XYZ file of C-alpha atoms in Angstrom:
339
model
C 0.027 -0.168 -0.121
C 2.866 2.395 0.928
C 4.663 1.593 -2.331
C 1.463 2.215 -4.401
C 1.123 5.572 -2.634
C 4.791 6.539 -3.114
C 4.561 5.632 -6.721
C 1.569 7.827 -7.174
C 3.317 10.759 -5.654
C 6.331 10.221 -7.738
C 4.260 10.149 -10.950
C 2.602 13.421 -9.685
C 5.947 15.021 -9.182
C 6.990 14.072 -12.424
C 3.914 15.620 -14.254
C 4.581 18.645 -12.142
C 8.124 18.817 -13.273
C 6.949 18.508 -16.990
C 4.500 21.512 -16.290
C 7.411 23.258 -14.858
C 9.617 22.813 -17.886
C 7.014 23.959 -20.091
C 6.264 27.032 -17.837
C 10.125 28.070 -17.963
C 10.185 27.667 -21.778
C 7.686 30.523 -21.786
C 8.953 32.551 -19.088
C 12.642 32.628 -18.358
C 12.461 34.704 -15.339
C 9.679 36.573 -13.427
C 10.099 40.422 -13.245
C 8.467 42.520 -10.921
C 7.741 46.181 -11.490
C 9.628 48.558 -9.178
C 6.661 49.972 -7.577
C 5.639 46.253 -6.337
C 9.054 45.476 -4.924
C 10.777 48.901 -4.091
C 13.564 46.804 -2.361
C 15.118 43.478 -2.765
C 16.496 43.370 0.969
C 14.778 40.794 2.849
C 13.431 40.987 6.236
C 15.295 38.946 8.898
C 13.835 35.380 9.232
C 14.739 34.997 13.059
C 11.350 36.294 14.264
C 9.230 34.779 17.055
C 5.889 35.345 16.123
C 3.600 37.124 13.611
C 3.339 40.164 15.911
C 7.116 40.623 15.981
C 7.081 40.256 11.961
C 4.254 42.794 11.500
C 5.994 45.228 13.608
C 9.328 44.701 11.653
C 7.571 45.007 8.411
C 5.919 48.151 9.292
C 9.531 49.573 10.029
C 10.610 48.193 6.701
C 7.828 50.507 4.989
C 9.481 53.504 5.924
C 12.297 53.155 3.777
C 10.307 51.727 0.945
C 8.183 53.199 -1.487
C 4.704 51.378 -0.487
C 2.609 49.240 -2.975
C -0.317 51.159 -1.232
C 0.705 54.214 -3.438
C -1.406 52.751 -6.081
C -4.801 53.633 -4.557
C -6.488 51.720 -7.177
C -5.308 48.373 -5.875
C -7.799 46.040 -4.261
C -6.500 43.546 -1.717
C -7.856 40.039 -2.697
C -5.623 37.863 -0.569
C -4.080 37.243 2.927
C -0.562 38.323 2.933
C 0.060 34.996 4.643
C 0.586 32.094 2.703
C 0.957 28.420 3.537
C 3.675 26.197 1.781
C 3.515 22.407 2.184
C 5.507 19.426 1.267
C 8.837 21.135 1.641
C 12.030 19.060 1.329
C 13.342 17.779 4.653
C 16.532 19.575 4.306
C 15.577 22.850 3.196
C 15.986 25.821 5.809
C 14.378 29.167 6.139
C 16.973 31.097 4.305
C 16.700 28.715 1.181
C 12.916 29.016 1.495
C 13.353 32.889 1.332
C 15.503 32.550 -1.614
C 12.937 30.405 -3.627
C 10.167 33.082 -2.955
C 12.184 36.225 -2.953
C 11.482 37.164 -6.540
C 8.097 37.980 -5.491
C 8.791 40.555 -2.929
C 9.828 41.157 0.567
C 8.969 38.232 2.977
C 9.756 36.598 6.074
C 9.599 32.781 6.771
C 7.569 31.287 9.808
C 6.103 28.203 11.126
C 4.402 27.231 14.596
C 6.673 27.367 17.545
C 9.792 28.497 15.447
C 11.323 30.487 18.098
C 10.877 28.060 21.024
C 12.403 25.153 18.567
C 15.523 27.272 17.517
C 15.544 25.033 14.462
C 16.281 26.423 10.979
C 14.219 23.505 9.172
C 10.489 23.489 9.392
C 9.850 20.457 11.570
C 6.783 19.308 9.751
C 7.382 20.054 6.283
C 5.433 23.255 5.910
C 5.853 26.824 6.681
C 4.207 30.091 6.125
C 5.328 33.080 4.018
C 4.413 36.302 5.414
C 4.775 38.649 2.466
C 5.137 42.674 3.037
C 2.870 43.373 0.123
C -0.298 41.683 -0.994
C 0.475 42.192 -4.583
C 3.298 39.858 -4.001
C 0.771 36.968 -3.193
C -1.132 37.840 -6.589
C 2.282 37.551 -8.628
C 3.164 34.165 -6.981
C -0.326 32.915 -8.035
C 0.210 34.103 -11.628
C 3.021 31.652 -12.072
C 1.911 28.733 -9.987
C 1.084 25.532 -11.574
C -2.479 24.098 -11.193
C -2.749 20.510 -10.740
C -5.911 18.253 -9.336
C -7.261 21.265 -8.019
C -4.124 22.409 -6.269
C -1.598 25.158 -6.678
C 2.258 24.307 -6.789
C 5.389 26.172 -6.994
C 8.886 24.738 -7.114
C 11.755 25.007 -4.536
C 15.229 23.436 -4.189
C 17.072 22.224 -1.440
C 20.850 20.788 -1.200
C 19.667 17.366 -2.136
C 16.509 18.169 -4.120
C 16.073 20.120 -7.162
C 12.904 21.968 -8.257
C 10.480 20.009 -5.858
C 6.720 20.795 -6.319
C 5.545 22.116 -3.152
C 1.931 23.056 -2.581
C 0.675 26.843 -2.358
C -2.296 27.761 -0.392
C -3.430 31.232 -0.064
C -6.612 32.735 1.564
C -8.922 34.702 -0.492
C -10.453 37.485 1.600
C -13.840 36.797 -0.031
C -14.129 33.296 1.528
C -14.320 34.845 4.999
C -17.983 35.506 5.120
C -21.000 34.020 3.457
C -24.533 35.108 3.420
C -27.134 32.474 2.453
C -30.103 34.764 2.738
C -29.464 38.642 3.155
C -33.280 39.143 3.658
C -33.010 37.819 7.066
C -31.440 40.062 9.991
C -28.742 38.446 11.719
C -29.452 37.804 15.159
C -26.363 37.520 17.648
C -28.528 35.282 20.160
C -28.875 32.585 17.345
C -25.268 32.209 16.652
C -22.952 29.551 17.391
C -19.193 29.577 18.003
C -17.224 26.791 15.884
C -13.886 25.925 17.398
C -11.058 24.072 15.671
C -12.153 25.029 12.005
C -9.677 23.800 9.562
C -8.019 26.762 8.151
C -8.478 25.857 4.415
C -12.406 25.829 5.035
C -14.307 28.656 3.528
C -17.236 30.369 5.025
C -19.493 28.912 2.085
C -18.383 25.376 3.001
C -18.919 25.862 6.735
C -22.590 27.166 6.035
C -23.115 24.186 3.851
C -22.116 21.697 6.262
C -23.958 23.265 9.307
C -27.235 23.868 7.111
C -27.161 20.269 5.934
C -27.175 19.135 9.570
C -29.577 21.502 11.276
C -31.284 23.741 8.634
C -31.944 27.282 8.959
C -28.381 28.812 8.463
C -28.415 32.343 7.181
C -24.743 33.378 7.653
C -21.340 31.784 8.206
C -17.991 33.659 8.841
C -14.458 32.597 9.542
C -12.590 34.376 12.053
C -9.287 36.113 10.736
C -6.797 37.955 12.402
C -6.767 41.654 11.850
C -3.502 42.415 10.391
C -2.635 39.588 7.904
C -6.496 38.603 7.448
C -5.477 34.873 7.620
C -8.075 32.489 9.320
C -7.502 31.772 13.018
C -9.019 28.452 13.070
C -12.626 29.187 14.451
C -15.889 30.407 12.943
C -19.533 31.851 13.394
C -22.842 30.361 12.315
C -25.834 32.558 12.347
C -29.332 30.788 12.379
C -32.805 32.209 11.163
C -34.691 30.279 13.947
C -34.415 29.156 17.474
C -35.013 25.446 16.768
C -32.048 25.201 14.578
C -29.790 27.046 16.951
C -30.938 24.857 19.892
C -30.308 21.701 17.960
C -26.565 22.862 17.009
C -25.949 24.103 20.494
C -27.222 20.485 21.964
C -25.135 18.543 19.857
C -21.801 20.273 21.263
C -19.694 18.645 18.748
C -20.033 18.413 14.956
C -18.093 16.561 12.293
C -16.779 18.872 9.191
C -16.590 16.927 6.304
C -15.577 18.436 3.117
C -13.083 17.441 0.222
C -9.921 16.268 2.321
C -11.307 17.702 5.520
C -12.815 15.435 8.045
C -12.570 16.786 11.553
C -14.706 16.620 14.871
C -14.926 20.335 16.200
C -16.686 21.979 19.261
C -19.753 24.108 18.951
C -20.814 26.653 21.638
C -23.192 29.579 22.001
C -21.618 32.710 20.666
C -21.096 34.947 23.529
C -21.740 38.635 23.083
C -19.796 41.564 24.963
C -21.470 44.061 27.219
C -24.861 42.156 27.816
C -27.719 43.011 30.394
C -29.061 40.302 32.881
C -31.922 38.730 31.153
C -33.325 37.630 34.612
C -33.226 41.285 35.670
C -35.018 42.526 32.685
C -37.941 39.908 33.506
C -38.288 41.126 36.936
C -37.472 44.781 37.327
C -37.153 45.786 33.632
C -33.748 47.277 34.119
C -30.813 44.748 33.874
C -27.534 44.813 35.507
C -24.130 43.915 33.576
C -24.158 40.355 33.058
C -20.630 38.524 32.766
C -22.000 34.950 32.528
C -23.833 33.170 29.930
C -25.677 29.959 30.562
C -25.223 27.519 27.508
C -27.509 24.852 28.725
C -30.482 24.768 26.530
C -32.684 24.967 29.504
C -31.349 28.547 30.100
C -29.603 30.092 27.047
C -29.621 33.390 28.855
C -27.233 36.037 30.308
C -26.924 36.595 34.104
C -25.372 38.783 36.647
C -23.720 37.268 39.493
C -26.593 37.652 41.817
C -29.117 36.048 39.292
C -26.865 33.295 38.459
C -26.535 32.326 42.261
C -30.465 32.680 42.567
C -31.601 30.642 39.469
C -28.720 28.090 39.531
C -29.687 27.095 43.218
C -32.785 25.677 41.892
C -32.975 21.860 41.614
C -31.543 20.570 38.282
C -29.549 23.546 37.415
C -27.073 23.567 40.254
C -24.491 22.037 37.620
C -24.777 24.246 34.879
C -21.428 26.184 33.993
C -21.044 29.907 32.924
C -19.529 30.883 29.778
C -17.374 34.017 29.707
C -15.771 35.482 26.566
C -12.006 35.291 26.272
C -9.471 36.143 23.665
C -10.287 35.678 19.981
C -13.991 35.634 20.703
C -13.821 32.154 22.095
C -16.184 31.445 24.781
C -14.664 29.628 27.852
C -16.322 27.544 30.585
C -15.375 28.978 34.050
C -15.717 27.487 37.686
C -18.157 29.051 39.740
C -18.241 29.271 43.594
C -21.726 29.033 44.739
C -23.271 31.513 47.096
C -26.542 30.342 48.728
C -26.614 32.702 51.736
C -28.341 35.516 49.592
């Protein structure tokens, strides 16, 4: 079985090599206009995280003529690009050399700073381009094969190895099934652990097929690079579908090569007033807690939470609070019955 898979991979690489040869016959080298790549000086590759990279890129822009000067340019893609299937002996400097023709960039991968390794440990990395137009020019020369994009890199032992290029189209971050329906945040779920290649339309289709009533889906992206963070939101048009999804707690996301079990929670809102106070006095207090149990699905102030959840059958409910990256988190609660 392994030999058959290896043979198939070898055949695919040979096919891609032929496509590369044809490509190079028509295009001896890629030239990038000066206004796109004003400086060939690369950013340093020894950076610990995306935030440090972003700060350094902003400093670089001070001595470069920025692409943004062309005001007509419309960004289509995230500046963060996934590269998979790298040769095992390629280091970050060699990766940079393979892609520097498209513009200034840095090479990064998860836990790069902690590992102190110059080689991507799992055979993939991320390219963080300084300019979005660099991504578009990379796409212009990629080879398309079996629904995937490839470019070619060389290491000390492997020449012109095809590696997969995966970009994020900004239009794939949101999808509206029915724009005539208003979005109700209280009928919205948070989906954690969403595979990063999954598009909003695909997330909407999967959830709608399971529970129906989906009117919107969104993929959470980081504000600077606009790359998926691994989470999403889905809004429903009716309470029945919303409760069905929340009750399931987990859902299997199956699409193309993706097959992953992910967690589903109610989407927790900021700065909400206590629903219980509103019922009794008409003026709610600030509500830091949300009860995700289907018998509640309400926001509570601390006092009302204690009163309501002292009742039989509700004493084991856990409050959700909002934490970083819009991710709801269950928290322990110390009961106070002496009210």
